[in-house]
Short mmCIF file of C-alpha atoms and ligand atoms in Angstrom, two decimals:
data_model
loop_
_atom_site.label_atom_id
_atom_site.label_comp_id
_atom_site.label_asym_id
_atom_site.label_seq_id
_atom_site.Cartn_x
_atom_site.Cartn_y
_atom_site.Cartn_z
CA UNK A 1 15.14 -9.44 23.64
CA UNK A 2 11.37 -9.06 23.73
CA UNK A 3 9.08 -7.27 21.32
CA UNK A 4 9.08 -4.54 20.19
CA UNK A 5 12.28 -5.24 18.25
CA UNK A 6 11.94 -2.38 15.77
CA UNK A 7 10.31 1.05 15.65
CA UNK A 8 9.47 3.59 12.96
CA UNK A 9 11.62 6.69 13.36
CA UNK A 10 10.68 8.53 10.18
CA UNK A 11 8.08 8.42 7.43
CA UNK A 12 7.37 10.11 4.13
CA UNK A 13 5.16 9.91 1.09
CA UNK A 14 4.90 11.24 -2.45
CA UNK A 15 2.45 11.04 -5.34
CA UNK A 16 2.36 11.67 -9.08
CA UNK A 17 2.01 15.33 -10.11
CA UNK A 18 -1.11 15.08 -12.25
CA UNK A 19 -4.33 15.58 -10.30
CA UNK A 20 -7.15 13.56 -11.87
CA UNK A 21 -10.59 14.33 -10.40
CA UNK A 22 -13.52 12.07 -11.29
CA UNK A 23 -14.87 14.80 -13.56
CA UNK A 24 -11.78 14.44 -15.75
CA UNK A 25 -12.45 10.70 -16.10
CA UNK A 26 -16.01 11.47 -17.18
CA UNK A 27 -14.41 13.11 -20.22
CA UNK A 28 -12.12 10.17 -20.92
CA UNK A 29 -14.44 7.16 -20.50
CA UNK A 30 -18.00 6.02 -19.97
CA UNK A 31 -18.22 6.69 -16.24
CA UNK A 32 -19.68 9.18 -13.77
CA UNK A 33 -18.52 10.88 -10.61
CA UNK A 34 -21.64 9.49 -8.94
CA UNK A 35 -20.77 5.85 -9.83
CA UNK A 36 -17.16 6.17 -8.71
CA UNK A 37 -17.99 7.90 -5.40
CA UNK A 38 -20.86 5.54 -4.54
CA UNK A 39 -19.04 2.32 -5.45
CA UNK A 40 -15.54 3.20 -4.23
CA UNK A 41 -15.43 6.45 -2.21
CA UNK A 42 -12.81 7.89 -4.60
CA UNK A 43 -13.14 11.57 -5.64
CA UNK A 44 -9.70 12.11 -7.17
CA UNK A 45 -6.35 10.41 -7.63
CA UNK A 46 -2.84 11.50 -8.67
CA UNK A 47 -1.22 10.06 -11.78
CA UNK A 48 2.47 10.19 -12.67
CA UNK A 49 3.70 12.60 -15.28
CA UNK A 50 6.41 11.65 -17.76
CA UNK A 51 9.62 10.91 -15.85
CA UNK A 52 7.86 10.09 -12.58
CA UNK A 53 8.70 6.38 -12.51
CA UNK A 54 8.90 4.17 -9.43
CA UNK A 55 12.37 5.08 -8.11
CA UNK A 56 11.61 8.79 -8.56
CA UNK A 57 8.55 8.75 -6.29
CA UNK A 58 10.29 6.27 -3.96
CA UNK A 59 13.19 8.71 -3.54
CA UNK A 60 10.87 11.61 -2.67
CA UNK A 61 9.11 9.53 0.01
CA UNK A 62 12.36 8.04 1.32
CA UNK A 63 14.12 11.40 1.67
CA UNK A 64 11.25 12.65 3.87
CA UNK A 65 11.52 9.54 6.05
CA UNK A 66 15.31 9.80 6.39
CA UNK A 67 15.11 13.51 7.17
CA UNK A 68 12.54 12.97 9.91
CA UNK A 69 14.63 10.17 11.41
CA UNK A 70 17.72 12.42 11.36
CA UNK A 71 20.03 9.86 9.77
CA UNK A 72 22.32 10.06 6.74
CA UNK A 73 21.87 7.74 3.73
CA UNK A 74 25.22 6.08 4.58
CA UNK A 75 23.78 4.95 7.92
CA UNK A 76 21.08 2.86 6.26
CA UNK A 77 21.82 -0.89 6.35
CA UNK A 78 19.09 -2.13 4.03
CA UNK A 79 16.41 -1.02 1.58
CA UNK A 80 13.31 -3.11 0.84
CA UNK A 81 10.76 -1.97 -1.74
CA UNK A 82 7.35 -3.57 -2.17
CA UNK A 83 6.34 -2.99 -5.78
CA UNK A 84 4.94 -4.72 -8.85
CA UNK A 85 5.55 -1.73 -11.14
CA UNK A 86 9.26 -1.15 -10.60
CA UNK A 87 11.48 0.82 -12.96
CA UNK A 88 12.37 -2.30 -14.96
CA UNK A 89 12.61 -6.09 -14.66
CA UNK A 90 16.03 -5.96 -13.12
CA UNK A 91 17.89 -4.66 -11.28
CA UNK A 92 15.49 -4.02 -8.46
CA UNK A 93 13.96 -0.59 -7.94
CA UNK A 94 15.52 -0.74 -4.46
CA UNK A 95 18.94 -0.81 -6.14
CA UNK A 96 18.08 2.32 -8.10
CA UNK A 97 16.85 3.96 -4.91
CA UNK A 98 20.06 2.99 -3.14
CA UNK A 99 22.03 4.78 -5.85
CA UNK A 100 19.75 7.83 -5.88
CA UNK A 101 20.04 8.24 -2.11
CA UNK A 102 23.75 7.44 -1.90
CA UNK A 103 22.94 4.73 0.63
CA UNK A 104 26.25 3.06 -0.19
CA UNK A 105 26.29 0.71 2.81
CA UNK A 106 22.82 -0.75 2.27
CA UNK A 107 21.77 -4.07 0.74
CA UNK A 108 18.69 -3.61 -1.41
CA UNK A 109 15.98 -5.71 -3.00
CA UNK A 110 12.33 -5.63 -4.09
CA UNK A 111 9.54 -7.91 -2.97
CA UNK A 112 6.37 -8.70 -4.90
CA UNK A 113 3.21 -8.86 -2.81
CA UNK A 114 1.02 -6.33 -4.67
CA UNK A 115 -0.99 -4.13 -2.26
CA UNK A 116 0.42 -6.01 0.74
CA UNK A 117 4.04 -5.26 -0.25
CA UNK A 118 4.78 -2.50 2.25
CA UNK A 119 3.38 -4.40 5.24
CA UNK A 120 5.23 -7.54 4.10
CA UNK A 121 8.38 -5.40 3.87
CA UNK A 122 7.85 -3.99 7.36
CA UNK A 123 7.46 -7.49 8.77
CA UNK A 124 10.60 -8.68 7.01
CA UNK A 125 12.61 -5.64 8.08
CA UNK A 126 11.53 -6.19 11.69
CA UNK A 127 12.85 -9.77 11.51
CA UNK A 128 16.13 -8.61 9.99
CA UNK A 129 16.58 -6.07 12.78
CA UNK A 130 15.61 -8.63 15.45
CA UNK A 131 18.23 -11.05 14.13
CA UNK A 132 20.94 -8.42 13.90
CA UNK A 133 21.14 -8.23 10.10
CA UNK A 134 20.83 -4.47 10.22
CA UNK A 135 20.05 -1.59 12.57
CA UNK A 136 18.31 0.74 10.11
CA UNK A 137 16.17 -0.54 7.28
CA UNK A 138 14.23 1.62 4.87
CA UNK A 139 10.91 0.11 3.77
CA UNK A 140 9.21 1.66 0.76
CA UNK A 141 5.98 0.85 -1.03
CA UNK A 142 5.74 2.36 -4.50
CA UNK A 143 3.38 1.71 -7.36
CA UNK A 144 2.92 3.37 -10.75
CA UNK A 145 -0.20 1.40 -11.55
CA UNK A 146 -1.08 3.65 -14.46
CA UNK A 147 1.84 1.93 -16.24
CA UNK A 148 -0.12 -1.33 -16.36
CA UNK A 149 -3.73 -0.11 -16.37
CA UNK A 150 -5.91 -0.54 -19.43
CA UNK A 151 -7.36 2.96 -19.78
CA UNK A 152 -10.19 1.57 -21.91
CA UNK A 153 -11.32 -0.67 -19.00
CA UNK A 154 -13.47 1.63 -16.87
CA UNK A 155 -13.78 -1.00 -14.11
CA UNK A 156 -10.07 -0.62 -13.23
CA UNK A 157 -9.02 2.70 -14.81
CA UNK A 158 -10.94 4.80 -12.28
CA UNK A 159 -9.47 3.10 -9.22
CA UNK A 160 -5.74 3.61 -9.07
CA UNK A 161 -3.33 6.39 -8.15
CA UNK A 162 0.48 6.51 -8.48
CA UNK A 163 2.31 7.02 -5.19
CA UNK A 164 4.98 5.99 -2.72
CA UNK A 165 5.19 5.68 1.05
CA UNK A 166 8.29 5.06 3.13
CA UNK A 167 9.34 4.34 6.71
CA UNK A 168 12.72 4.03 8.35
CA UNK A 169 12.74 1.14 10.82
CA UNK A 170 15.34 1.20 13.58
CA UNK A 171 16.10 -0.81 16.72
CA UNK A 172 13.27 -0.21 19.21
CA UNK A 173 13.77 1.88 22.34
CA UNK A 174 11.80 -0.83 24.20
CA UNK A 175 8.57 1.20 24.25
CA UNK A 176 7.55 2.10 20.71
CA UNK A 177 7.54 -0.29 17.78
CA UNK A 178 5.88 -3.19 16.04
CA UNK A 179 3.80 -5.19 18.52
CA UNK A 180 2.73 -7.75 15.90
CA UNK A 181 2.87 -8.52 12.19
CA UNK A 182 1.02 -11.13 10.17
CA UNK A 183 1.21 -12.25 6.53
CA UNK A 184 -0.88 -14.61 4.40
CA UNK A 185 -1.38 -15.58 0.78
CA UNK A 186 -3.43 -17.80 -1.54
CA UNK A 187 -1.91 -18.39 -4.96
CA UNK A 188 -4.88 -20.51 -6.06
CA UNK A 189 -6.84 -17.29 -6.55
CA UNK A 190 -4.12 -15.44 -8.46
CA UNK A 191 -6.17 -15.16 -11.65
CA UNK A 192 -8.76 -12.92 -9.99
CA UNK A 193 -6.28 -10.04 -9.86
CA UNK A 194 -3.10 -10.22 -11.87
CA UNK A 195 -0.98 -8.73 -14.64
CA UNK A 196 -0.09 -11.92 -16.50
CA UNK A 197 2.10 -10.65 -19.34
CA UNK A 198 5.69 -9.51 -19.58
CA UNK A 199 7.21 -12.45 -17.70
CA UNK A 200 8.50 -15.86 -18.78
CA UNK A 201 4.98 -17.33 -19.07
CA UNK A 202 3.32 -14.77 -21.31
CA UNK A 203 5.72 -12.41 -23.06
CA UNK A 204 4.16 -9.30 -24.55
CA UNK A 205 3.40 -10.69 -28.01
CA UNK A 206 0.68 -9.86 -30.55
CA UNK A 207 -1.15 -13.02 -29.36
CA UNK A 208 -1.08 -11.82 -25.75
CA UNK A 209 -2.25 -8.38 -26.82
CA UNK A 210 -5.07 -9.89 -28.85
CA UNK A 211 -6.13 -12.01 -25.84
CA UNK A 212 -6.39 -8.82 -23.76
CA UNK A 213 -3.71 -10.02 -21.30
CA UNK A 214 -1.36 -7.09 -21.60
CA UNK A 215 -2.65 -5.12 -18.61
CA UNK A 216 -3.72 -5.49 -15.01
CA UNK A 217 -6.86 -7.66 -15.02
CA UNK A 218 -9.29 -7.82 -12.11
CA UNK A 219 -12.55 -9.60 -11.43
CA UNK A 220 -13.62 -6.85 -9.08
CA UNK A 221 -16.70 -8.42 -7.52
CA UNK A 222 -14.84 -11.64 -6.59
CA UNK A 223 -11.87 -9.70 -5.27
CA UNK A 224 -14.25 -7.56 -3.23
CA UNK A 225 -15.75 -10.59 -1.46
CA UNK A 226 -12.35 -12.02 -0.55
CA UNK A 227 -11.01 -8.61 0.48
CA UNK A 228 -13.80 -8.01 2.99
CA UNK A 229 -13.14 -11.35 4.69
CA UNK A 230 -9.33 -11.23 4.54
CA UNK A 231 -9.03 -7.64 5.82
CA UNK A 232 -11.19 -8.48 8.84
CA UNK A 233 -9.45 -11.80 9.53
CA UNK A 234 -6.02 -10.18 9.25
CA UNK A 235 -7.09 -7.44 11.68
CA UNK A 236 -8.10 -10.10 14.20
CA UNK A 237 -4.78 -11.92 13.74
CA UNK A 238 -2.80 -8.73 14.37
CA UNK A 239 -4.79 -8.00 17.53
CA UNK A 240 -4.46 -11.59 18.81
CA UNK A 241 -0.71 -11.68 18.16
CA UNK A 242 -0.31 -8.39 20.05
CA UNK A 243 -2.65 -9.56 22.84
CA UNK A 244 -4.92 -6.55 22.39
CA UNK A 245 -8.67 -5.93 22.18
CA UNK A 246 -10.16 -3.52 19.60
CA UNK A 247 -10.97 -0.98 22.34
CA UNK A 248 -7.27 -0.79 23.25
CA UNK A 249 -6.45 0.39 19.72
CA UNK A 250 -6.36 4.14 18.99
CA UNK A 251 -6.62 3.97 15.18
CA UNK A 252 -7.46 1.49 12.44
CA UNK A 253 -5.48 2.12 9.23
CA UNK A 254 -7.02 -0.04 6.52
CA UNK A 255 -5.81 -0.47 2.94
CA UNK A 256 -7.60 2.16 0.86
CA UNK A 257 -9.09 0.07 -1.97
CA UNK A 258 -12.79 0.69 -1.51
CA UNK A 259 -14.72 2.63 1.14
CA UNK A 260 -17.27 -0.20 1.38
CA UNK A 261 -14.55 -2.75 2.22
CA UNK A 262 -13.23 -0.36 4.87
CA UNK A 263 -16.72 0.07 6.33
CA UNK A 264 -17.21 -3.70 6.56
CA UNK A 265 -13.97 -4.02 8.57
CA UNK A 266 -14.91 -1.08 10.78
CA UNK A 267 -18.34 -2.58 11.55
CA UNK A 268 -16.96 -6.00 12.45
CA UNK A 269 -14.69 -4.52 15.12
CA UNK A 270 -16.92 -1.64 16.18
CA UNK A 271 -14.28 1.04 15.63
CA UNK A 272 -15.86 4.52 15.86
CA UNK A 273 -15.51 6.45 12.56
CA UNK A 274 -13.23 9.06 14.15
CA UNK A 275 -10.69 6.31 14.92
CA UNK A 276 -10.41 5.13 11.31
CA UNK A 277 -7.92 6.76 8.94
CA UNK A 278 -9.47 7.26 5.50
CA UNK A 279 -7.91 9.11 2.55
CA UNK A 280 -9.20 7.07 -0.39
CA UNK A 281 -11.28 10.08 -1.49
CA UNK A 282 -8.07 12.06 -2.24
CA UNK A 283 -5.63 9.34 -3.35
CA UNK A 284 -7.67 6.49 -4.85
CA UNK A 285 -6.18 3.02 -4.50
CA UNK A 286 -2.39 3.43 -4.36
CA UNK A 287 -1.82 -0.28 -3.69
CA UNK A 288 1.32 -0.92 -1.60
CA UNK A 289 1.67 2.83 -0.86
CA UNK A 290 -1.78 3.20 0.67
CA UNK A 291 -1.04 2.27 4.29
CA UNK A 292 2.24 4.20 4.67
CA UNK A 293 0.62 7.28 3.10
CA UNK A 294 -2.32 7.07 5.51
CA UNK A 295 0.01 6.56 8.49
CA UNK A 296 2.32 9.39 7.45
CA UNK A 297 -0.50 11.87 6.88
CA UNK A 298 -2.20 11.01 10.17
CA UNK A 299 1.07 11.43 12.07
CA UNK A 300 1.90 14.74 10.41
CA UNK A 301 -1.64 16.01 11.07
CA UNK A 302 -1.21 15.13 14.75
CA UNK A 303 -4.01 12.57 14.75
CA UNK A 304 -1.67 9.65 15.46
CA UNK A 305 0.52 10.72 18.38
CA UNK A 306 3.42 9.14 20.29
CA UNK A 307 2.02 6.38 22.48
CA UNK A 308 -0.90 5.58 20.19
CA UNK A 309 -1.50 2.00 19.11
CA UNK A 310 -2.49 1.52 15.49
CA UNK A 311 -3.71 -1.62 13.73
CA UNK A 312 -3.18 -1.81 9.97
CA UNK A 313 -4.69 -4.34 7.58
CA UNK A 314 -4.29 -4.89 3.84
CA UNK A 315 -5.39 -7.20 1.06
CA UNK A 316 -4.07 -7.45 -2.48
CA UNK A 317 -3.44 -9.37 -5.66
CA UNK A 318 -1.84 -12.76 -5.46
CA UNK A 319 -3.89 -13.07 -3.28
CA UNK A 320 -1.90 -11.62 -0.40
CA UNK A 321 -2.92 -10.10 2.89
CA UNK A 322 -1.06 -8.70 5.89
CA UNK A 323 -1.59 -6.79 9.10
CA UNK A 324 0.15 -5.54 12.20
CA UNK A 325 -0.04 -3.42 15.30
CA UNK A 326 2.34 -0.49 15.73
CA UNK A 327 2.83 1.45 18.92
CA UNK A 328 4.05 4.95 18.02
O1 LIG B 1 -6.43 -3.18 -3.94
C1 LIG B 1 -6.57 -4.49 -3.65
C2 LIG B 1 -7.57 -5.28 -4.27
N1 LIG B 1 -8.63 -4.66 -4.98
C3 LIG B 1 -9.84 -4.49 -4.41
O2 LIG B 1 -9.99 -4.71 -3.23
C4 LIG B 1 -11.00 -4.08 -5.29
C5 LIG B 1 -12.21 -4.87 -4.93
N2 LIG B 1 -13.36 -4.62 -5.79
C6 LIG B 1 -14.04 -3.44 -5.78
O3 LIG B 1 -13.68 -2.52 -5.10
C7 LIG B 1 -15.31 -3.35 -6.60
O4 LIG B 1 -15.65 -4.63 -7.06
C8 LIG B 1 -15.21 -2.38 -7.79
C9 LIG B 1 -15.14 -0.95 -7.29
C10 LIG B 1 -13.97 -2.68 -8.61
C11 LIG B 1 -16.45 -2.51 -8.68
O5 LIG B 1 -17.62 -2.29 -7.91
P1 LIG B 1 -18.84 -3.31 -7.98
O6 LIG B 1 -19.90 -2.77 -7.12
O7 LIG B 1 -18.29 -4.67 -7.62
O8 LIG B 1 -19.28 -3.24 -9.47
P2 LIG B 1 -19.33 -4.39 -10.59
O9 LIG B 1 -17.96 -4.74 -11.04
O10 LIG B 1 -20.20 -5.50 -10.11
O11 LIG B 1 -20.07 -3.63 -11.76
C12 LIG B 1 -21.42 -3.14 -11.61
C13 LIG B 1 -21.79 -2.36 -12.86
C14 LIG B 1 -21.51 -3.11 -14.15
O12 LIG B 1 -22.56 -2.79 -15.06
P3 LIG B 1 -23.76 -3.83 -15.30
O13 LIG B 1 -23.09 -5.08 -15.83
O14 LIG B 1 -24.41 -4.03 -13.98
O15 LIG B 1 -24.59 -3.12 -16.31
C15 LIG B 1 -20.23 -2.48 -14.66
O16 LIG B 1 -20.09 -2.56 -16.04
O17 LIG B 1 -21.03 -1.15 -12.91
C16 LIG B 1 -20.41 -1.06 -14.21
N3 LIG B 1 -19.17 -0.33 -14.08
C17 LIG B 1 -19.08 1.02 -14.17
N4 LIG B 1 -20.01 1.97 -14.42
C18 LIG B 1 -19.60 3.25 -14.42
C19 LIG B 1 -17.93 -0.82 -13.81
N5 LIG B 1 -17.04 0.18 -13.73
C20 LIG B 1 -17.73 1.32 -13.95
C21 LIG B 1 -17.36 2.68 -13.99
N6 LIG B 1 -18.33 3.60 -14.23
N7 LIG B 1 -16.09 3.10 -13.78
#
């Protein structure tokens, strides 16, 4: 069997209910709409309300994907969730989603790859389908980053939104599907973007709190530099593995972390602006959910159409990065 092994047959997305425009953040912290828009491209983001935890948003996104694909929850063979802000330490958020959906025949587990989690999950699901471990695998990226953000740290508090994106992956019809996937990581740079507490190394103790290690911590400028390089390199890898040139690609779907990082990737490959999917202004950085949300919106708006080839590229904490080409 030759690629494509697996194709997306349904997608969905969901976000927290509380709309938070930049002007609202001006009231909460020492920041300005002008700084946020100029430095990041973000105008608003959606935060979770009470009760909107990871499996809740994951279920909303997943139900849309399943409905579009026209399958029942019992027909799903596996559920993979990329998340670092799951409902609890264990069991996995994927297990809770399995129960919520009634996907009684599915195996389920989470994977931890920060912003790259959904693309990692897609790559893994493709391999599972190619090796006959399942015919229908649901891949969800969900993050409730407000649950680990230090709201007194303006350098991170303005960036993130809470959201989920989902895709159902099924056996390819031989035309549409994943033409390439690529994954990379560098654990030596973990300390530039991490949430160190709450595990077996640093429990949440008064000492940890006093050291300021309770929340997500990011050295933004350093992360920025690595992100620009890794997003571009990963794009090239995805194109090479698919045997495609940039001009053969209909849309670039980059991770929505910072409009300036997106622009750097766009410039390197010469993609015209109208072939780049950007929604960071409305969602902020939704981490692992950012690419599936952008894909789902663009499909539902009729921008990405059947037959189109899309390259996606992402970079995240860990460090992790990933990319791929999808033919819709
Ligand atoms: O999602 C995956 C991984 N994450 C990323 O890819 C994020 C990568 N990094 C970035 O996007 C950018 O580094 C940020 C948007 C986080 C920050 O932008 P920057 O241009 O790198 O700013 P900076 O951190 O160098 O800070 C510049 C100034 C500082 O003031 P001084 O020291 O120059 O006086 C900050 O204190 O901006 C200040 N600043 C703010 N001012 C107003 C930082 N945050 C804010 C804020 N409002 N929210």
